[in-house]
Tab-separated table of C-alpha atoms in Angstrom:
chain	number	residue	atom	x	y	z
Z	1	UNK	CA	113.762	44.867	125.306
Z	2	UNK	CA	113.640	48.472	124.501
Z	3	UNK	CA	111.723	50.370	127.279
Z	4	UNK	CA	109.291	49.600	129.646
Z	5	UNK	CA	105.783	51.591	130.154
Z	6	UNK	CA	104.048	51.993	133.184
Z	7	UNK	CA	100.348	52.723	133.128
Z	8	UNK	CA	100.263	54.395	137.209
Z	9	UNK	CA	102.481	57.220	138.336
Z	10	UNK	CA	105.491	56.176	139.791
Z	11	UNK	CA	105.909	57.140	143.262
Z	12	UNK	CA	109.277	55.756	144.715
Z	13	UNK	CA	112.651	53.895	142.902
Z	14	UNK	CA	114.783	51.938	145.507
Z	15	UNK	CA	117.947	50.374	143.355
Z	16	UNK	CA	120.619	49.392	145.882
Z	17	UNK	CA	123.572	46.787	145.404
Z	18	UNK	CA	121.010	43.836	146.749
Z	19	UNK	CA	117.454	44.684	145.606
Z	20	UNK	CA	115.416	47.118	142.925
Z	21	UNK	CA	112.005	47.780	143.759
Z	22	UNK	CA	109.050	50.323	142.083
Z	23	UNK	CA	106.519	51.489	143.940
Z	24	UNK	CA	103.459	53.212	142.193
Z	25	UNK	CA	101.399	56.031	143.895
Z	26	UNK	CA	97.812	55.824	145.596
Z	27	UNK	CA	98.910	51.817	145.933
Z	28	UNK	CA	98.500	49.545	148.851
Z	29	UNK	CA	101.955	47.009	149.503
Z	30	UNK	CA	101.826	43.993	151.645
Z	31	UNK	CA	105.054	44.257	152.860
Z	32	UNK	CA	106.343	47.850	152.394
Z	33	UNK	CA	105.582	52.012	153.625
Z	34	UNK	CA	107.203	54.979	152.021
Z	35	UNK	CA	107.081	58.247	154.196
Z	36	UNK	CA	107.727	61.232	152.341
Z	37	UNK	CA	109.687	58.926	150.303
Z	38	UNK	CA	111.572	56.942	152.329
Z	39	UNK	CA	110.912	53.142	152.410
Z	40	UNK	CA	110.333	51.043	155.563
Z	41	UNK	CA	108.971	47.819	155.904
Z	42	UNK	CA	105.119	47.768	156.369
Z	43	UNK	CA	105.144	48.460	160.463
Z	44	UNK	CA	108.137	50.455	160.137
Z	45	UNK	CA	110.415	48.203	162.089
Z	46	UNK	CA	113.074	48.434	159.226
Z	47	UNK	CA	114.228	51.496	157.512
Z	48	UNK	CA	114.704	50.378	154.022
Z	49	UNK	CA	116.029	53.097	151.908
Z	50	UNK	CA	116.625	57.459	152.325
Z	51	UNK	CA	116.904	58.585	148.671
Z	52	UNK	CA	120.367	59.588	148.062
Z	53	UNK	CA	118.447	62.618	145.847
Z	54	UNK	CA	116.586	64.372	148.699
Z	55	UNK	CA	117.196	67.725	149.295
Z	56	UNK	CA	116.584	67.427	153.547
Z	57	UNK	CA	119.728	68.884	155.542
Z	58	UNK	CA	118.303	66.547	158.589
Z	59	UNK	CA	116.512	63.520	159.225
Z	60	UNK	CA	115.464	62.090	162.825
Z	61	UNK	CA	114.506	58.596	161.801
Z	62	UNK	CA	111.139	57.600	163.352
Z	63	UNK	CA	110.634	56.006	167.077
Z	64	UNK	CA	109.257	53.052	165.481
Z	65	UNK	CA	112.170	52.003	164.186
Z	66	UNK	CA	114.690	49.385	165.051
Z	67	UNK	CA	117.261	48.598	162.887
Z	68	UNK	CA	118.547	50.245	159.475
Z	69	UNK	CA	119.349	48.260	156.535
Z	70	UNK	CA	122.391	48.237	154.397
Z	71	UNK	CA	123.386	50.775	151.878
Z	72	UNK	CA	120.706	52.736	153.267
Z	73	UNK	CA	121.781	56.122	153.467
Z	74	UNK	CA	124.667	55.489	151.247
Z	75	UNK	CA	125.556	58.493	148.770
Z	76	UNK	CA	123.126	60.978	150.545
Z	77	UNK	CA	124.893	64.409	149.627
Z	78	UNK	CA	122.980	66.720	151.217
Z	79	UNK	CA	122.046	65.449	154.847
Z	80	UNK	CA	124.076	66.976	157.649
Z	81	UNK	CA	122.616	65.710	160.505
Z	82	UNK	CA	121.021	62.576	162.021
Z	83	UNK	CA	118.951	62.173	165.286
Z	84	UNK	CA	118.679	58.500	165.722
Z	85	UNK	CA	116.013	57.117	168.698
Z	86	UNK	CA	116.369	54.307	171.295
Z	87	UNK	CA	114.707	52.209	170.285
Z	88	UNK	CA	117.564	51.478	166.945
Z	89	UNK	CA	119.724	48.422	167.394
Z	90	UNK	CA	121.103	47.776	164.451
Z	91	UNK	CA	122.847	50.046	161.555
Z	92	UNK	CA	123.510	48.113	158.426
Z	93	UNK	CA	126.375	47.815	156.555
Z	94	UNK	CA	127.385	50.476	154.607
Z	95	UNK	CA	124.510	52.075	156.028
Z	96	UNK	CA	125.646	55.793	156.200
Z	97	UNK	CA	129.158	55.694	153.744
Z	98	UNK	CA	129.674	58.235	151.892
Z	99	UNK	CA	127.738	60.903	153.215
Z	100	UNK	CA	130.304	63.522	152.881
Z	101	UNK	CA	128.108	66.356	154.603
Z	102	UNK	CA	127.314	64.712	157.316
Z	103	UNK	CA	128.417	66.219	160.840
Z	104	UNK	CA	126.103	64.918	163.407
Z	105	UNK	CA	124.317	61.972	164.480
Z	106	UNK	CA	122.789	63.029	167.507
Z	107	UNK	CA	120.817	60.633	170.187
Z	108	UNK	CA	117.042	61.465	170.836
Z	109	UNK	CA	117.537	62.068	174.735
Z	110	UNK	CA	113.352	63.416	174.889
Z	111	UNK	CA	112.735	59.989	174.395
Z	112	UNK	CA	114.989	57.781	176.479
Z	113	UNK	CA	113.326	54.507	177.723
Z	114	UNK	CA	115.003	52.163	179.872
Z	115	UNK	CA	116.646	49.669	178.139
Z	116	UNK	CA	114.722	46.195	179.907
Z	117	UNK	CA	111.706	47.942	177.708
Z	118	UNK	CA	113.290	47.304	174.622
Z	119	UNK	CA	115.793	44.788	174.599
Z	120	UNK	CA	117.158	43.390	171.187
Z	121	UNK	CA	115.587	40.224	169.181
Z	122	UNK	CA	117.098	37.229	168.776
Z	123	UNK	CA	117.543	37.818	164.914
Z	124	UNK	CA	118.872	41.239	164.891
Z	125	UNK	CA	122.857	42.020	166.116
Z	126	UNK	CA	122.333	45.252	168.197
Z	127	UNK	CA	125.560	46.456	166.108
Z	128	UNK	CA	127.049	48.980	163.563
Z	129	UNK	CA	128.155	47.139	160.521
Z	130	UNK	CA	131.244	46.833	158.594
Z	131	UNK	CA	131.626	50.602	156.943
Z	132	UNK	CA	128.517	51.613	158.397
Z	133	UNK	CA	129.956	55.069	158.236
Z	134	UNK	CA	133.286	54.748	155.765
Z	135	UNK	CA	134.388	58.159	154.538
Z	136	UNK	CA	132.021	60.358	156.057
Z	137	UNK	CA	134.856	63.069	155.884
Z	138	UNK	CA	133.101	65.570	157.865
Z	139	UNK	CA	131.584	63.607	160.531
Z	140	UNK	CA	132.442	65.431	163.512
Z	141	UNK	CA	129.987	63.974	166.704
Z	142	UNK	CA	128.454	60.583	167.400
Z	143	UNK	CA	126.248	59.740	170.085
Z	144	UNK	CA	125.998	55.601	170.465
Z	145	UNK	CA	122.865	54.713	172.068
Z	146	UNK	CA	122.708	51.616	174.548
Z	147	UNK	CA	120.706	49.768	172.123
Z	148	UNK	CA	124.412	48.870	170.109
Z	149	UNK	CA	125.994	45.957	171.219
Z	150	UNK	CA	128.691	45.354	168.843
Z	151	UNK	CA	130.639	47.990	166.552
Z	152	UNK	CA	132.444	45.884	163.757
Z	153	UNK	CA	135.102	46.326	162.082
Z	154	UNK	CA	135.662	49.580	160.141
Z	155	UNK	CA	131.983	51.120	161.212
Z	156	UNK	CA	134.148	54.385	161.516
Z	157	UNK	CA	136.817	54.155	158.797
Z	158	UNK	CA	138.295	57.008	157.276
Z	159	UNK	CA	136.082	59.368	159.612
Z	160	UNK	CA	139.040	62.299	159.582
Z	161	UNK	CA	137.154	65.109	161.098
Z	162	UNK	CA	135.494	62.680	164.331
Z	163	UNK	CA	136.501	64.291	166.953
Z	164	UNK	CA	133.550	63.184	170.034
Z	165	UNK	CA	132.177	59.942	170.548
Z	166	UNK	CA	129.998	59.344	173.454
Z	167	UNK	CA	129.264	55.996	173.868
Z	168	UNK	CA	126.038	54.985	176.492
Z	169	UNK	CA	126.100	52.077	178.181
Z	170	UNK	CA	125.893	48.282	176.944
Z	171	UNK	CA	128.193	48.336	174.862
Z	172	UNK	CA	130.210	44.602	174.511
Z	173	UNK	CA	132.498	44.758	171.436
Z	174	UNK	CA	134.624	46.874	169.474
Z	175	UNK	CA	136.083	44.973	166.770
Z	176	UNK	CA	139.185	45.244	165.240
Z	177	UNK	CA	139.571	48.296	163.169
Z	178	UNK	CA	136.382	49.397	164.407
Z	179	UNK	CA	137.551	52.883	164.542
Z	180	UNK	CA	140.006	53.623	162.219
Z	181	UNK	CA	141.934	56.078	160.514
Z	182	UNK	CA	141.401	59.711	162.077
Z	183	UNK	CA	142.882	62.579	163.726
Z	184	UNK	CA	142.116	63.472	167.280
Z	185	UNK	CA	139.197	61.661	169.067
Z	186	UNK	CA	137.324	61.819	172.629
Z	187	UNK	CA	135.811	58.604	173.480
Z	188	UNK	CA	133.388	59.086	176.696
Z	189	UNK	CA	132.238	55.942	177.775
Z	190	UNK	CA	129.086	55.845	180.972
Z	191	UNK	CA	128.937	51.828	181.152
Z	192	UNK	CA	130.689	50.529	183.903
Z	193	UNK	CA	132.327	47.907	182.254
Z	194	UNK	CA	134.777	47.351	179.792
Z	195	UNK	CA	133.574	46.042	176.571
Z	196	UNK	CA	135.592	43.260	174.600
Z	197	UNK	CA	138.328	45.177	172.471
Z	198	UNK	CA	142.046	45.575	172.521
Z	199	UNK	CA	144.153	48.661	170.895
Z	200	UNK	CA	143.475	47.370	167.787
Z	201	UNK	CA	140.171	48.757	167.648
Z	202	UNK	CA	141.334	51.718	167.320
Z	203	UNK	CA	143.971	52.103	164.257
Z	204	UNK	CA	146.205	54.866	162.320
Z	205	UNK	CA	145.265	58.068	164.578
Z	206	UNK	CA	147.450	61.303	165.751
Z	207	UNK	CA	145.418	61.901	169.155
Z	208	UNK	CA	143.333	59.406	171.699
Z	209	UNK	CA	141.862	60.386	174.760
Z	210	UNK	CA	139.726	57.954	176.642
Z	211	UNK	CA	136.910	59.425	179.393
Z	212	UNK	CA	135.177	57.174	181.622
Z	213	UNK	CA	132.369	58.124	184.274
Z	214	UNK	CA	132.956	57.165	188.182
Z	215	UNK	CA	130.818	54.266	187.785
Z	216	UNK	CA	133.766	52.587	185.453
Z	217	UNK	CA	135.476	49.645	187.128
Z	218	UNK	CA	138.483	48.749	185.154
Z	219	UNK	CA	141.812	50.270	184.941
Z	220	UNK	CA	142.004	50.693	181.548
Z	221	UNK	CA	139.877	50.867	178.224
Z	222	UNK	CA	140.721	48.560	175.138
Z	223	UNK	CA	144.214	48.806	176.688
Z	224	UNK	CA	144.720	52.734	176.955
Z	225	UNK	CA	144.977	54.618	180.074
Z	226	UNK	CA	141.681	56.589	180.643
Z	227	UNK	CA	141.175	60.037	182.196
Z	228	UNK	CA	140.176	58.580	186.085
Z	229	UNK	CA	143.316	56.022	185.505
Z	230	UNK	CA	145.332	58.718	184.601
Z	231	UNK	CA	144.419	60.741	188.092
Z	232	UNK	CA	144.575	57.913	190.069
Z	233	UNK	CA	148.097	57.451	188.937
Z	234	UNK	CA	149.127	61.269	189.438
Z	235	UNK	CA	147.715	60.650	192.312
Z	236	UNK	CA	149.651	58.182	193.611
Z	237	UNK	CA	152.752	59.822	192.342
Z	238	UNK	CA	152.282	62.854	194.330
Z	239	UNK	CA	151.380	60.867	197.565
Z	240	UNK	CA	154.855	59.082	197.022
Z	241	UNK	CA	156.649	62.148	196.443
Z	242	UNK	CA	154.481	63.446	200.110
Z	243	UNK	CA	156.151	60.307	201.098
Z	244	UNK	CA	159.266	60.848	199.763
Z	245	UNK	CA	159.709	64.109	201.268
Z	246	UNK	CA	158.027	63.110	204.988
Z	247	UNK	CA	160.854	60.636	204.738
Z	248	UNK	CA	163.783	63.473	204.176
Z	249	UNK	CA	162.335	65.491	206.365
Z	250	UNK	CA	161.982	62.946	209.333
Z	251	UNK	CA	165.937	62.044	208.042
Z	252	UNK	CA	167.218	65.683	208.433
Z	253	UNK	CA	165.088	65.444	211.577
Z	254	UNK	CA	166.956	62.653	213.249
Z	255	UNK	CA	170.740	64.409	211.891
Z	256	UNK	CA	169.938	67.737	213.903
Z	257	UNK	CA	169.224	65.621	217.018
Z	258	UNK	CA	172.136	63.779	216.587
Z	259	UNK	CA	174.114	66.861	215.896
Z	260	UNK	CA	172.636	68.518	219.215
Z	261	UNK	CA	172.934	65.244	221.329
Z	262	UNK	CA	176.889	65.733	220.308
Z	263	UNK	CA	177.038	69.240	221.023
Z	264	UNK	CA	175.848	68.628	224.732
């Protein structure tokens, strides 16, 4: 076969590691939607594929959306920043990796709704998949929504530059790995419990500081000390040094009596 001609305009490519699909302009599809070419599935529960080619600094993917297939941002070189919405529970593998200009993914707070109002199917995994955002080299910020469940192993590998994760509530595993390879990271966490992980989850790093709000009721996250841990313990050490001293000071109290009761 030497070539192929097509008799409509072409209006949108998608060739990723699983699938190759051609849609043709001023056509109806059964099962798909491109927007100003990106493809979702027809009621735009599924964000299919962003063209690596497009030229838009930003994207805020759409409220109707829920979960975000594999590969499907993979290679974009010019986005920067991402404002993801609620309503999202799951980010494909290999979703976002290598998207070495991105800085941002932001969480759409305009349009919070509480989480009983959209709780996850049975046949999608609430999680960030395996590489989800590999070598994103100038990621910087990421906002988790409570929608995520479950970040797997390596979501966040080779993420140099992430420096803030805030992580909302809901949140039940961090696998192995699941955050690994970086420099100096913030990890504020506003559930108030612990989510299944150990110190493996996070791997080869210079800097780790863990924040926690008041509502947090274990000692410790994934194993490492966290900032209200950390004050309670300072704490403690300065009421046994208050101790400490009450205690020498009650001691030297009881020697200048007994000096004085010798004296008379």
């Amino acid at each position: 076969m030497q070539g192929i001609l097509f008799q409509n305009k072409i209006d949108f490519i998608l060739k990723s590691p699983k699938s190759f699909v051609i849609l043709f302009r001023n056509e109806t599809y059964k099962y798909f939607i491109h927007i100003n070419g990106v493809l979702f599935s027809k009621d735009q529960p599924r964000l299919i594929k962003y063209p690596s080619g497009k030229t838009d600094e930003s994207y805020e993917i759409p409220t109707e959306v829920q979960s975000i297939d594999d590969y499907a941002f993979e290679h974009c070189q010019n986005l920067q920043k991402i404002q993801i919405n609620p309503k999202l529970n799951s980010i494909g593998n290999y979703a976002f990796s290598n998207c070495n200009k991105l800085t941002h993914i932001t969480y759409a707070n305009n349009e919070i709704m509480p989480y009983a109002q959209y709780q996850m199917k049975a046949d999608t995994s609430g999680s960030i998949g395996y590489f989800a955002f590999s070598n994103c080299n100038q990621l910087k910020e990421v906002t988790i929504p409570s929608g995520i469940t479950t970040i797997q192993s390596y979501a966040f590998f080779n993420c140099l530059e992430l420096s803030t994760v805030d992580i909302q509530s809901n949140l039940e595993d961090i696998s192995t790995n699941g955050f690994f390879k970086f420099n100096h990271l913030t990890v504020t966490y506003s559930g108030a419990n612990s989510p299944r992980c150990t110190k493996d989850s996070f791997a080869l790093y210079f800097n780790l500081e863990i924040n926690v709000t008041d509502a947090y009721l274990s000692d410790d996250f994934c194993g490492f000390p966290t900032e209200e841990s950390s004050e309670s313990s300072e704490s403690t050490e300065e009421s046994t040094e208050e101790s400490s001293e009450s205690t020498e000071s009650t001691e030297e109290s009881t020697e200048e009596s007994s000096e004085s009761t010798e004296s008379t």
